[in-house]
Amino acid sequence: MPAADTLTRTLLAARDADWGAWSRDDLGRVAAGLSWRTAELDELPELDTGVPGLLCRWDPGEGPDGCPVLRFEVPVPVPTPGPELPAPGGPGRSLGFGAGLSGESWGLPGAGFPRDRDRELDAAHTRLVASVTAALGPAPWRGGPGAWLRWRTRTTTLRLARDRARGALTMELFPTLAWEADEQREFAAARGLSGLPYEWCVSRPDMALAELFLPFGPEPEDWDDFARALPALLGSCVTDLPLVGWIEPILLVVGDIARPSRTVELRIGQDRLELGGIPNLARQVWLRPGTEHGRRAGNLLLEAFAAWGITATSGMRVRSWTSGGYVDFPGLGVRPEGTHPDDVS
């Protein structure tokens, strides 16, 4: 994969360019100024930035609601096994543990271990984020899914993320106001949580960044909508936020805040996930971080709400604390305490 500092220099050069109206003509002018070569592929321009392993394509975003985007992608390479390596035995490839004194592999005959491409992707994401952060400072807006981060100016926004499904780092450069206008429309048009453009878990280091605040999102269409969203959001939270510079644990309380006996407490840390207040469990539940454990925590919350007879989110509220900034859960569809019209005395 390209070195993080090489990627950073390429991204910052594109970010600092004068994109004008973000037209095809502007693309050609910027590409020429950066000594990039362009080629038409499937009627969309593909650009050669001169960085091996970095794919770049221009999406003009044509249409009434479209927004032009310059998309970069760095796939995690999958080396082809050579004659001295065993054939792939699962996701990625299998490697022997090495040769012992007898010349045979250590461990059982044929023993190997699968290459963990997810870990490689996370490590590459962390290196790139650290490099861009050193140049631009901490990202003021970050979250999940995909462990995305945004560095925003009034004209241009740089967005970094990881795509587990494609096994790639993704980077996008787009005009700020047009993109955010599209997001506003998507939030306004969303019917229920399943219609949101993101599974939102968002951290931000500074509450004063009011211009970065996006709509909270709709209330769930029904209980099933909420039940689908909760495990997915917690699964994203515990795997994405540790990769975006979030350090301090989050204490989240959700349920009938007016009746503390009908609330569940979650402590979301980088090393474990703790749940308290689950009916019929005298002790706290400790889970390891990871998507499957986040989803398990969401299902435990749903079981608790069922035991208390809570079948609608209209009376539910949420509280969250962290000493390392602010964390929002707009994809939960449960509003923070004090922000619902019914909370106004």
Short mmCIF file of C-alpha atoms in Angstrom, two decimals:
data_model
loop_
_atom_site.label_atom_id
_atom_site.label_comp_id
_atom_site.label_asym_id
_atom_site.label_seq_id
_atom_site.Cartn_x
_atom_site.Cartn_y
_atom_site.Cartn_z
CA MET A 1 0.00 0.00 0.00
CA PRO A 2 1.17 3.60 -0.50
CA ALA A 3 2.90 5.17 2.46
CA ALA A 4 0.67 7.32 4.67
CA ASP A 5 2.73 10.46 4.12
CA THR A 6 2.56 9.95 0.33
CA LEU A 7 -1.22 9.65 0.48
CA THR A 8 -1.40 12.71 2.72
CA ARG A 9 0.62 14.87 0.34
CA THR A 10 -1.62 13.80 -2.56
CA LEU A 11 -4.83 14.47 -0.64
CA LEU A 12 -3.70 17.86 0.66
CA ALA A 13 -2.55 18.96 -2.81
CA ALA A 14 -6.01 18.13 -4.16
CA ARG A 15 -7.72 19.76 -1.19
CA ASP A 16 -5.78 23.00 -1.56
CA ALA A 17 -6.41 23.29 -5.31
CA ASP A 18 -8.82 25.86 -6.73
CA TRP A 19 -11.80 23.76 -7.81
CA GLY A 20 -13.88 26.67 -9.04
CA ALA A 21 -17.38 25.39 -9.83
CA TRP A 22 -16.33 21.71 -9.63
CA SER A 23 -17.02 21.20 -13.33
CA ARG A 24 -15.28 18.85 -15.76
CA ASP A 25 -13.30 21.78 -17.05
CA ASP A 26 -12.19 22.54 -13.50
CA LEU A 27 -11.19 18.89 -13.11
CA GLY A 28 -9.01 19.07 -16.22
CA ARG A 29 -7.39 22.30 -15.05
CA VAL A 30 -6.66 20.95 -11.55
CA ALA A 31 -5.38 17.62 -12.90
CA ALA A 32 -3.01 19.45 -15.26
CA GLY A 33 -1.77 21.65 -12.44
CA LEU A 34 -1.08 18.58 -10.29
CA SER A 35 0.51 16.66 -13.20
CA TRP A 36 -2.19 14.00 -13.04
CA ARG A 37 -3.19 12.08 -16.16
CA THR A 38 -6.86 11.51 -17.01
CA ALA A 39 -8.60 8.76 -18.95
CA GLU A 40 -12.27 8.07 -19.65
CA LEU A 41 -13.58 4.84 -18.12
CA ASP A 42 -17.29 3.99 -18.25
CA GLU A 43 -17.91 7.62 -19.20
CA LEU A 44 -16.41 8.78 -15.87
CA PRO A 45 -12.93 10.27 -15.74
CA GLU A 46 -10.31 8.12 -14.04
CA LEU A 47 -7.18 9.88 -12.87
CA ASP A 48 -3.62 8.66 -12.51
CA THR A 49 -2.08 10.55 -9.60
CA GLY A 50 1.31 8.93 -10.04
CA VAL A 51 0.95 7.04 -6.73
CA PRO A 52 0.99 3.25 -7.27
CA GLY A 53 -1.91 1.55 -5.50
CA LEU A 54 -4.04 4.72 -5.30
CA LEU A 55 -7.17 4.65 -7.46
CA CYS A 56 -8.89 7.92 -8.26
CA ARG A 57 -12.14 8.62 -10.08
CA TRP A 58 -14.25 11.71 -10.65
CA ASP A 59 -18.01 11.49 -10.07
CA PRO A 60 -19.66 14.59 -11.56
CA GLY A 61 -22.84 14.04 -9.53
CA GLU A 62 -25.02 15.00 -12.45
CA GLY A 63 -28.70 15.48 -11.64
CA PRO A 64 -30.84 17.79 -9.50
CA ASP A 65 -29.57 16.41 -6.20
CA GLY A 66 -26.11 15.32 -7.26
CA CYS A 67 -22.86 16.58 -5.80
CA PRO A 68 -19.51 16.26 -7.60
CA VAL A 69 -17.00 14.12 -5.72
CA LEU A 70 -13.38 13.20 -6.26
CA ARG A 71 -13.08 9.64 -4.91
CA PHE A 72 -9.82 7.96 -3.92
CA GLU A 73 -9.47 4.30 -2.95
CA VAL A 74 -6.59 2.21 -1.65
CA PRO A 75 -7.41 -1.52 -1.66
CA VAL A 76 -5.63 -3.75 0.83
CA PRO A 77 -3.48 -5.93 -1.44
CA VAL A 78 -4.08 -9.67 -1.56
CA PRO A 79 -0.77 -11.25 -2.60
CA THR A 80 -1.00 -14.28 -4.84
CA PRO A 81 0.53 -17.33 -3.11
CA GLY A 82 3.80 -18.37 -4.63
CA PRO A 83 4.88 -21.96 -5.16
CA GLU A 84 6.34 -22.11 -1.66
CA LEU A 85 3.05 -21.04 -0.02
CA PRO A 86 -0.04 -23.18 0.55
CA ALA A 87 -3.20 -22.36 -1.38
CA PRO A 88 -5.71 -20.03 0.27
CA GLY A 89 -7.74 -21.76 2.96
CA GLY A 90 -10.28 -19.10 3.79
CA PRO A 91 -10.52 -15.31 3.86
CA GLY A 92 -7.25 -13.80 2.70
CA ARG A 93 -4.48 -16.38 2.53
CA SER A 94 -2.90 -18.95 4.84
CA LEU A 95 0.75 -18.82 5.80
CA GLY A 96 2.86 -21.49 7.45
CA PHE A 97 4.27 -20.74 10.87
CA GLY A 98 7.83 -21.17 9.56
CA ALA A 99 10.34 -23.96 9.35
CA GLY A 100 11.68 -25.77 12.38
CA LEU A 101 15.10 -27.39 12.71
CA SER A 102 13.84 -30.41 10.84
CA GLY A 103 12.74 -28.26 7.93
CA GLU A 104 9.05 -28.90 8.62
CA SER A 105 6.49 -26.30 9.68
CA TRP A 106 6.15 -25.65 13.37
CA GLY A 107 2.98 -27.01 14.87
CA LEU A 108 0.76 -29.63 13.32
CA PRO A 109 1.44 -30.70 9.72
CA GLY A 110 -0.18 -28.25 7.37
CA ALA A 111 -0.83 -25.76 10.18
CA GLY A 112 -1.33 -22.17 9.08
CA PHE A 113 -3.07 -19.01 10.08
CA PRO A 114 -5.48 -16.87 8.03
CA ARG A 115 -4.35 -13.42 7.06
CA ASP A 116 -6.47 -10.89 8.95
CA ARG A 117 -7.23 -8.28 6.30
CA ASP A 118 -9.58 -6.41 8.65
CA ARG A 119 -6.69 -5.74 11.02
CA GLU A 120 -4.49 -4.63 8.14
CA LEU A 121 -7.22 -2.27 6.97
CA ASP A 122 -7.64 -0.84 10.47
CA ALA A 123 -3.87 -0.38 10.81
CA ALA A 124 -3.65 1.38 7.44
CA HIS A 125 -6.59 3.59 8.42
CA THR A 126 -4.89 4.52 11.70
CA ARG A 127 -1.62 5.43 9.96
CA LEU A 128 -3.36 7.60 7.37
CA VAL A 129 -5.50 9.35 9.98
CA ALA A 130 -2.42 10.08 12.10
CA SER A 131 -0.61 11.53 9.08
CA VAL A 132 -3.50 13.76 7.98
CA THR A 133 -4.12 14.83 11.60
CA ALA A 134 -0.48 15.91 11.90
CA ALA A 135 -1.05 18.22 8.94
CA LEU A 136 -4.61 19.48 9.57
CA GLY A 137 -5.17 18.92 13.27
CA PRO A 138 -7.81 16.63 14.80
CA ALA A 139 -10.90 16.03 12.68
CA PRO A 140 -13.77 18.00 14.24
CA TRP A 141 -16.41 15.54 13.05
CA ARG A 142 -15.98 11.77 13.13
CA GLY A 143 -18.03 8.64 13.62
CA GLY A 144 -19.44 5.50 12.07
CA PRO A 145 -20.06 3.35 10.25
CA GLY A 146 -16.76 3.06 8.47
CA ALA A 147 -14.74 5.07 11.03
CA TRP A 148 -15.09 8.22 8.97
CA LEU A 149 -13.49 11.59 9.69
CA ARG A 150 -14.17 14.98 8.14
CA TRP A 151 -11.95 18.00 7.80
CA ARG A 152 -14.17 20.84 6.63
CA THR A 153 -13.60 24.32 5.25
CA ARG A 154 -16.28 26.59 3.87
CA THR A 155 -15.41 25.51 0.34
CA THR A 156 -14.04 21.97 0.50
CA THR A 157 -14.40 18.93 2.75
CA LEU A 158 -12.03 15.97 2.99
CA ARG A 159 -13.56 12.74 4.24
CA LEU A 160 -11.63 9.57 5.18
CA ALA A 161 -13.19 6.19 5.92
CA ARG A 162 -12.59 2.48 5.68
CA ASP A 163 -14.75 0.10 3.69
CA ARG A 164 -14.65 -3.39 5.17
CA ALA A 165 -16.84 -4.87 2.44
CA ARG A 166 -14.41 -3.75 -0.29
CA GLY A 167 -11.30 -4.14 1.87
CA ALA A 168 -10.17 -0.60 1.09
CA LEU A 169 -9.46 2.84 2.48
CA THR A 170 -11.73 5.44 0.89
CA MET A 171 -11.09 9.17 0.64
CA GLU A 172 -13.48 11.73 -0.77
CA LEU A 173 -13.07 15.40 -1.65
CA PHE A 174 -16.21 17.42 -2.35
CA PRO A 175 -17.70 20.93 -2.21
CA THR A 176 -18.84 21.49 1.36
CA LEU A 177 -22.11 23.39 0.91
CA ALA A 178 -23.45 21.19 -1.88
CA TRP A 179 -22.68 17.97 -0.01
CA GLU A 180 -24.21 19.19 3.25
CA ALA A 181 -27.30 20.40 1.39
CA ASP A 182 -27.70 16.87 0.02
CA GLU A 183 -27.37 15.45 3.52
CA GLN A 184 -29.99 17.83 4.84
CA ARG A 185 -32.40 16.68 2.12
CA GLU A 186 -31.72 13.02 2.84
CA PHE A 187 -32.40 13.50 6.53
CA ALA A 188 -35.58 15.45 5.84
CA ALA A 189 -36.84 12.78 3.44
CA ALA A 190 -35.94 9.80 5.66
CA ARG A 191 -38.84 7.71 6.87
CA GLY A 192 -37.68 6.08 10.05
CA LEU A 193 -34.18 5.12 11.07
CA SER A 194 -33.74 2.67 8.20
CA GLY A 195 -34.04 5.59 5.77
CA LEU A 196 -31.15 7.57 7.24
CA PRO A 197 -28.06 7.92 5.06
CA TYR A 198 -25.87 6.71 7.95
CA GLU A 199 -25.98 4.59 11.09
CA TRP A 200 -25.03 7.58 13.21
CA CYS A 201 -22.62 7.47 16.10
CA VAL A 202 -20.72 10.72 16.06
CA SER A 203 -17.97 12.16 18.23
CA ARG A 204 -16.79 15.76 18.16
CA PRO A 205 -14.20 17.40 20.38
CA ASP A 206 -15.80 20.83 20.54
CA MET A 207 -19.48 21.61 21.17
CA ALA A 208 -18.88 25.08 19.68
CA LEU A 209 -18.68 23.60 16.18
CA ALA A 210 -22.29 24.51 15.51
CA GLU A 211 -21.84 24.80 11.76
CA LEU A 212 -20.99 21.10 11.65
CA PHE A 213 -24.20 20.00 13.32
CA LEU A 214 -26.35 17.88 11.05
CA PRO A 215 -30.01 16.98 11.61
CA PHE A 216 -30.75 14.66 14.49
CA GLY A 217 -32.77 12.28 12.36
CA PRO A 218 -36.37 11.12 12.50
CA GLU A 219 -38.03 9.24 15.28
CA PRO A 220 -38.38 5.52 14.54
CA GLU A 221 -41.31 4.57 12.34
CA ASP A 222 -42.24 1.86 14.81
CA TRP A 223 -40.66 -0.39 17.41
CA ASP A 224 -39.34 -2.78 14.75
CA ASP A 225 -37.49 0.13 13.13
CA PHE A 226 -35.85 0.93 16.47
CA ALA A 227 -35.09 -2.75 17.16
CA ARG A 228 -33.23 -3.02 13.85
CA ALA A 229 -31.27 0.18 14.39
CA LEU A 230 -30.08 -0.33 17.98
CA PRO A 231 -27.82 -3.41 17.53
CA ALA A 232 -26.39 -2.03 14.28
CA LEU A 233 -25.56 1.33 15.84
CA LEU A 234 -23.85 -0.16 18.91
CA GLY A 235 -21.97 -2.60 16.68
CA SER A 236 -20.68 0.37 14.69
CA CYS A 237 -19.91 2.42 17.78
CA VAL A 238 -17.63 -0.07 19.52
CA THR A 239 -15.64 -0.84 16.36
CA ASP A 240 -15.51 2.58 14.68
CA LEU A 241 -14.99 5.18 17.39
CA PRO A 242 -11.70 3.72 18.71
CA LEU A 243 -10.27 4.25 15.20
CA VAL A 244 -11.13 7.94 14.92
CA GLY A 245 -9.17 9.35 17.84
CA TRP A 246 -11.78 8.75 20.50
CA ILE A 247 -10.10 7.77 23.79
CA GLU A 248 -12.28 8.46 26.81
CA PRO A 249 -15.01 5.94 27.75
CA ILE A 250 -18.63 6.83 27.03
CA LEU A 251 -21.29 6.37 29.70
CA LEU A 252 -24.65 5.98 28.01
CA VAL A 253 -27.97 5.72 29.85
CA VAL A 254 -31.04 4.92 27.80
CA GLY A 255 -34.63 4.10 28.72
CA ASP A 256 -37.29 5.77 30.82
CA ILE A 257 -35.03 8.39 32.41
CA ALA A 258 -37.83 9.54 34.71
CA ARG A 259 -37.81 6.04 36.23
CA PRO A 260 -34.16 5.04 36.81
CA SER A 261 -35.17 1.44 37.51
CA ARG A 262 -36.20 1.20 33.85
CA THR A 263 -32.91 2.35 32.34
CA VAL A 264 -29.84 0.50 31.11
CA GLU A 265 -26.33 1.87 31.60
CA LEU A 266 -23.61 1.18 29.06
CA ARG A 267 -19.95 1.97 29.55
CA ILE A 268 -18.37 1.88 26.11
CA GLY A 269 -14.59 1.65 26.43
CA GLN A 270 -11.81 0.70 24.06
CA ASP A 271 -11.05 -2.49 25.97
CA ARG A 272 -14.50 -3.64 27.05
CA LEU A 273 -18.20 -2.97 27.00
CA GLU A 274 -20.06 -2.97 30.33
CA LEU A 275 -23.82 -3.12 30.83
CA GLY A 276 -25.69 -2.50 34.06
CA GLY A 277 -29.36 -2.50 34.96
CA ILE A 278 -30.31 -5.56 32.88
CA PRO A 279 -33.33 -7.28 34.52
CA ASN A 280 -32.62 -10.62 36.25
CA LEU A 281 -28.86 -10.00 36.14
CA ALA A 282 -27.50 -8.89 39.51
CA ARG A 283 -24.05 -8.13 38.15
CA GLN A 284 -22.80 -6.03 35.31
CA VAL A 285 -22.34 -7.71 31.97
CA TRP A 286 -18.87 -7.34 30.48
CA LEU A 287 -18.36 -7.86 26.78
CA ARG A 288 -15.25 -7.53 24.66
CA PRO A 289 -15.19 -4.80 22.01
CA GLY A 290 -16.14 -5.86 18.52
CA THR A 291 -19.09 -5.64 16.17
CA GLU A 292 -20.69 -8.89 17.31
CA HIS A 293 -20.46 -7.82 20.96
CA GLY A 294 -21.93 -4.41 20.20
CA ARG A 295 -24.85 -6.12 18.49
CA ARG A 296 -25.21 -8.47 21.48
CA ALA A 297 -25.38 -5.44 23.77
CA GLY A 298 -28.12 -3.97 21.61
CA ASN A 299 -30.11 -7.19 21.85
CA LEU A 300 -29.71 -7.21 25.64
CA LEU A 301 -31.13 -3.70 25.75
CA LEU A 302 -34.11 -4.79 23.69
CA GLU A 303 -34.68 -7.71 26.07
CA ALA A 304 -34.59 -5.31 29.02
CA PHE A 305 -37.12 -2.97 27.42
CA ALA A 306 -39.37 -5.94 26.68
CA ALA A 307 -39.18 -7.04 30.32
CA TRP A 308 -40.26 -3.56 31.42
CA GLY A 309 -43.08 -3.42 28.92
CA ILE A 310 -41.48 -0.58 26.92
CA THR A 311 -42.74 -0.96 23.37
CA ALA A 312 -42.37 2.60 22.01
CA THR A 313 -39.56 5.13 21.95
CA SER A 314 -41.79 8.17 22.44
CA GLY A 315 -41.25 8.12 26.21
CA MET A 316 -37.58 7.14 26.11
CA ARG A 317 -34.63 9.49 26.55
CA VAL A 318 -30.86 9.13 26.47
CA ARG A 319 -27.98 10.61 28.47
CA SER A 320 -24.33 10.34 27.51
CA TRP A 321 -21.11 11.54 29.11
CA THR A 322 -17.44 11.53 28.17
CA SER A 323 -14.56 13.69 29.33
CA GLY A 324 -12.92 13.52 25.90
CA GLY A 325 -15.49 15.50 23.92
CA TYR A 326 -19.08 14.93 22.87
CA VAL A 327 -20.65 11.78 21.48
CA ASP A 328 -24.05 11.81 19.81
CA PHE A 329 -26.29 8.92 18.83
CA PRO A 330 -28.69 10.49 16.33
CA GLY A 331 -29.14 7.12 14.59
CA LEU A 332 -30.76 5.80 17.76
CA GLY A 333 -33.93 7.82 17.26
CA VAL A 334 -34.11 8.48 21.03
CA ARG A 335 -33.54 12.10 21.86
CA PRO A 336 -31.20 13.34 24.57
CA GLU A 337 -32.92 14.27 27.81
CA GLY A 338 -34.12 17.86 27.76
CA THR A 339 -34.34 18.16 23.97
CA HIS A 340 -37.83 16.73 23.43
CA PRO A 341 -40.85 19.09 23.47
CA ASP A 342 -42.39 16.97 26.23
CA ASP A 343 -39.41 17.79 28.45
CA VAL A 344 -40.21 21.50 28.48
CA SER A 345 -42.00 22.34 31.71
#
